[in-house]
CSV table of C-alpha atoms in Angstrom, one decimal:
chain,number,residue,atom,x,y,z
A,1,UNK,CA,-95.1,-13.0,-76.2
A,2,UNK,CA,-93.4,-10.0,-78.3
A,3,UNK,CA,-95.5,-7.7,-80.2
A,4,UNK,CA,-96.3,-6.8,-83.4
A,5,UNK,CA,-95.3,-2.9,-83.0
A,6,UNK,CA,-91.5,-4.8,-82.3
A,7,UNK,CA,-92.1,-7.2,-85.6
A,8,UNK,CA,-92.3,-3.9,-87.5
A,9,UNK,CA,-89.2,-2.4,-86.0
A,10,UNK,CA,-87.2,-5.8,-86.3
A,11,UNK,CA,-88.4,-5.9,-89.9
A,12,UNK,CA,-87.6,-2.7,-90.8
A,13,UNK,CA,-84.2,-2.7,-89.4
A,14,UNK,CA,-83.5,-6.4,-90.4
A,15,UNK,CA,-84.2,-4.4,-94.4
A,16,UNK,CA,-81.7,-2.2,-93.4
A,17,UNK,CA,-78.3,-4.9,-92.5
A,18,UNK,CA,-79.6,-6.4,-95.7
A,19,UNK,CA,-78.6,-3.8,-97.6
A,20,UNK,CA,-74.9,-4.3,-96.0
A,21,UNK,CA,-75.1,-7.7,-96.0
A,22,UNK,CA,-75.7,-8.2,-99.6
A,23,UNK,CA,-73.9,-5.2,-101.0
A,24,UNK,CA,-71.0,-5.0,-99.0
A,25,UNK,CA,-70.0,-8.4,-97.8
A,26,UNK,CA,-71.5,-10.1,-100.7
A,27,UNK,CA,-73.6,-12.5,-97.8
A,28,UNK,CA,-76.8,-13.7,-98.4
A,29,UNK,CA,-79.8,-11.8,-96.6
A,30,UNK,CA,-81.3,-12.5,-92.9
A,31,UNK,CA,-84.6,-14.0,-93.0
A,32,UNK,CA,-87.1,-12.3,-91.0
A,33,UNK,CA,-88.6,-14.8,-89.9
A,34,UNK,CA,-85.4,-16.8,-88.6
A,35,UNK,CA,-85.0,-14.2,-86.6
A,36,UNK,CA,-87.8,-13.4,-84.9
A,37,UNK,CA,-87.8,-16.7,-83.9
A,38,UNK,CA,-84.3,-15.9,-82.3
A,39,UNK,CA,-85.7,-12.6,-80.6
A,40,UNK,CA,-88.5,-15.1,-79.7
A,41,UNK,CA,-86.1,-17.8,-78.0
A,42,UNK,CA,-84.1,-14.9,-76.3
A,43,UNK,CA,-87.1,-13.3,-74.8
A,44,UNK,CA,-88.8,-16.8,-73.0
A,45,UNK,CA,-84.4,-17.4,-71.9
A,46,UNK,CA,-83.9,-13.3,-70.6
A,47,UNK,CA,-87.5,-12.2,-70.4
A,48,UNK,CA,-87.8,-12.5,-66.7
A,49,UNK,CA,-84.4,-10.3,-66.4
A,50,UNK,CA,-85.8,-7.5,-68.4
A,51,UNK,CA,-86.7,-4.4,-66.6
A,52,UNK,CA,-86.6,-0.8,-66.3
A,53,UNK,CA,-83.1,-0.3,-64.2
A,54,UNK,CA,-83.6,3.2,-62.6
A,55,UNK,CA,-86.5,2.4,-62.0
A,56,UNK,CA,-85.6,-1.1,-60.3
A,57,UNK,CA,-82.8,0.6,-58.9
A,58,UNK,CA,-84.8,3.7,-57.0
A,59,UNK,CA,-87.3,1.0,-55.5
A,60,UNK,CA,-83.6,-0.8,-54.2
A,61,UNK,CA,-82.6,2.5,-52.9
A,62,UNK,CA,-85.8,3.7,-51.4
A,63,UNK,CA,-85.9,0.3,-49.4
A,64,UNK,CA,-82.3,0.8,-48.2
A,65,UNK,CA,-80.8,-1.5,-50.5
A,66,UNK,CA,-77.2,-1.4,-51.1
A,67,UNK,CA,-76.2,-0.9,-54.9
A,68,UNK,CA,-72.6,-1.3,-55.9
A,69,UNK,CA,-71.6,0.2,-59.0
A,70,UNK,CA,-68.7,-0.9,-61.8
A,71,UNK,CA,-67.1,1.4,-64.1
A,72,UNK,CA,-64.0,1.8,-66.3
A,73,UNK,CA,-61.2,3.2,-68.2
A,74,UNK,CA,-59.2,5.6,-65.9
A,75,UNK,CA,-57.7,9.4,-65.9
A,76,UNK,CA,-57.7,11.3,-68.7
A,77,UNK,CA,-59.9,9.4,-70.2
A,78,UNK,CA,-62.7,11.0,-69.5
A,79,UNK,CA,-64.9,12.7,-71.9
A,80,UNK,CA,-65.6,15.9,-69.6
A,81,UNK,CA,-62.3,16.4,-68.1
A,82,UNK,CA,-60.0,14.4,-70.0
A,83,UNK,CA,-57.7,15.0,-72.8
A,84,UNK,CA,-59.7,15.1,-75.9
A,85,UNK,CA,-59.6,14.7,-78.6
A,86,UNK,CA,-58.1,11.4,-76.7
A,87,UNK,CA,-61.2,10.6,-74.6
A,88,UNK,CA,-63.6,7.4,-74.2
A,89,UNK,CA,-67.5,8.1,-74.6
A,90,UNK,CA,-68.6,7.7,-71.1
A,91,UNK,CA,-67.9,10.2,-67.4
A,92,UNK,CA,-65.2,8.0,-65.7
A,93,UNK,CA,-65.7,10.1,-62.8
A,94,UNK,CA,-67.4,8.2,-59.6
A,95,UNK,CA,-70.5,10.8,-59.4
A,96,UNK,CA,-71.9,9.7,-62.7
A,97,UNK,CA,-72.1,6.0,-62.2
A,98,UNK,CA,-75.6,7.0,-60.9
A,99,UNK,CA,-76.3,9.3,-63.5
A,100,UNK,CA,-75.3,6.5,-66.4
A,101,UNK,CA,-77.6,3.9,-64.5
A,102,UNK,CA,-80.9,5.4,-64.7
A,103,UNK,CA,-81.0,7.2,-61.1
A,104,UNK,CA,-79.2,10.5,-61.3
A,105,UNK,CA,-80.3,11.9,-58.2
A,106,UNK,CA,-79.1,9.2,-56.1
A,107,UNK,CA,-75.8,10.0,-53.7
A,108,UNK,CA,-73.2,8.0,-53.3
A,109,UNK,CA,-71.8,7.1,-49.7
A,110,UNK,CA,-68.6,5.4,-50.5
A,111,UNK,CA,-66.7,5.4,-52.8
A,112,UNK,CA,-63.7,2.9,-53.3
A,113,UNK,CA,-60.7,3.3,-56.4
A,114,UNK,CA,-59.4,-0.1,-57.9
A,115,UNK,CA,-56.4,0.3,-59.9
A,116,UNK,CA,-53.8,-1.8,-60.9
A,117,UNK,CA,-49.8,-1.3,-60.2
A,118,UNK,CA,-49.3,-0.7,-63.2
A,119,UNK,CA,-50.7,1.5,-65.9
A,120,UNK,CA,-53.2,0.5,-69.4
A,121,UNK,CA,-54.2,2.4,-72.3
A,122,UNK,CA,-56.0,1.4,-75.5
A,123,UNK,CA,-55.3,4.7,-79.0
A,124,UNK,CA,-53.4,7.1,-79.6
A,125,UNK,CA,-53.1,10.7,-77.4
A,126,UNK,CA,-50.7,11.2,-75.0
A,127,UNK,CA,-49.5,8.4,-72.3
A,128,UNK,CA,-46.5,9.9,-70.3
A,129,UNK,CA,-45.8,6.5,-68.1
A,130,UNK,CA,-45.0,4.6,-71.2
A,131,UNK,CA,-42.1,6.4,-71.9
A,132,UNK,CA,-39.8,5.4,-68.5
A,133,UNK,CA,-40.4,1.7,-69.5
A,134,UNK,CA,-38.0,-0.4,-72.7
A,135,UNK,CA,-40.0,-2.2,-74.9
A,136,UNK,CA,-38.8,-5.4,-73.5
A,137,UNK,CA,-40.0,-4.7,-70.2
A,138,UNK,CA,-43.6,-3.3,-72.0
A,139,UNK,CA,-43.5,-6.9,-73.6
A,140,UNK,CA,-42.9,-8.8,-70.5
A,141,UNK,CA,-45.9,-6.6,-68.4
A,142,UNK,CA,-48.7,-7.0,-71.6
A,143,UNK,CA,-48.1,-10.4,-71.2
A,144,UNK,CA,-48.2,-11.2,-67.7
A,145,UNK,CA,-51.0,-8.3,-67.5
A,146,UNK,CA,-53.3,-10.1,-70.9
A,147,UNK,CA,-53.2,-6.4,-72.2
A,148,UNK,CA,-54.9,-7.5,-75.5
A,149,UNK,CA,-57.8,-5.6,-76.6
A,150,UNK,CA,-61.0,-8.1,-75.7
A,151,UNK,CA,-62.3,-8.0,-79.5
A,152,UNK,CA,-59.6,-7.7,-81.3
A,153,UNK,CA,-56.2,-9.3,-79.4
A,154,UNK,CA,-54.4,-5.7,-80.1
A,155,UNK,CA,-51.8,-4.9,-77.2
A,156,UNK,CA,-52.3,-2.7,-75.1
A,157,UNK,CA,-50.2,0.5,-74.9
A,158,UNK,CA,-48.6,-0.4,-70.9
A,159,UNK,CA,-46.1,1.6,-68.2
A,160,UNK,CA,-45.4,1.7,-64.7
A,161,UNK,CA,-47.8,3.2,-61.9
A,162,UNK,CA,-48.5,6.6,-62.9
A,163,UNK,CA,-48.9,7.9,-59.1
A,164,UNK,CA,-50.2,11.9,-60.7
A,165,UNK,CA,-52.7,10.3,-62.6
A,166,UNK,CA,-54.2,8.2,-60.4
A,167,UNK,CA,-54.4,10.6,-57.6
């Protein structure tokens, strides 16, 4: 069961979001009671799966269990080592996986990199691989690789495999 502190936070969030709903989008305000009922429903559904991830992983590590991390993005897009300002908001280097997962002292024993057989890029900035293909070739690759933004459907930039960047 969720406590009153959570309900107070929900009231504050709903009040703030309703300003946007009404003043910007011209929509009816969201009901705190409806949102509270929604939260209670999904708290029951997902409650058993919610935990302190850092603690969960630390205990798994201490018990000798294997932990697998998954990351996305790639060469030149890392927030620390990428081509600023055309970077991601996260670290894409394997050694950062334990830090992002909440177990910064965890030592990686094995790193396996899996790459596509071609390059893709979202957003602006240098992307030299795409210069090696005609627009028609890019369209074929984009279509076969389903290279469209998951949320926006926007076509992604594509090019051949970049051996230098991938190294």
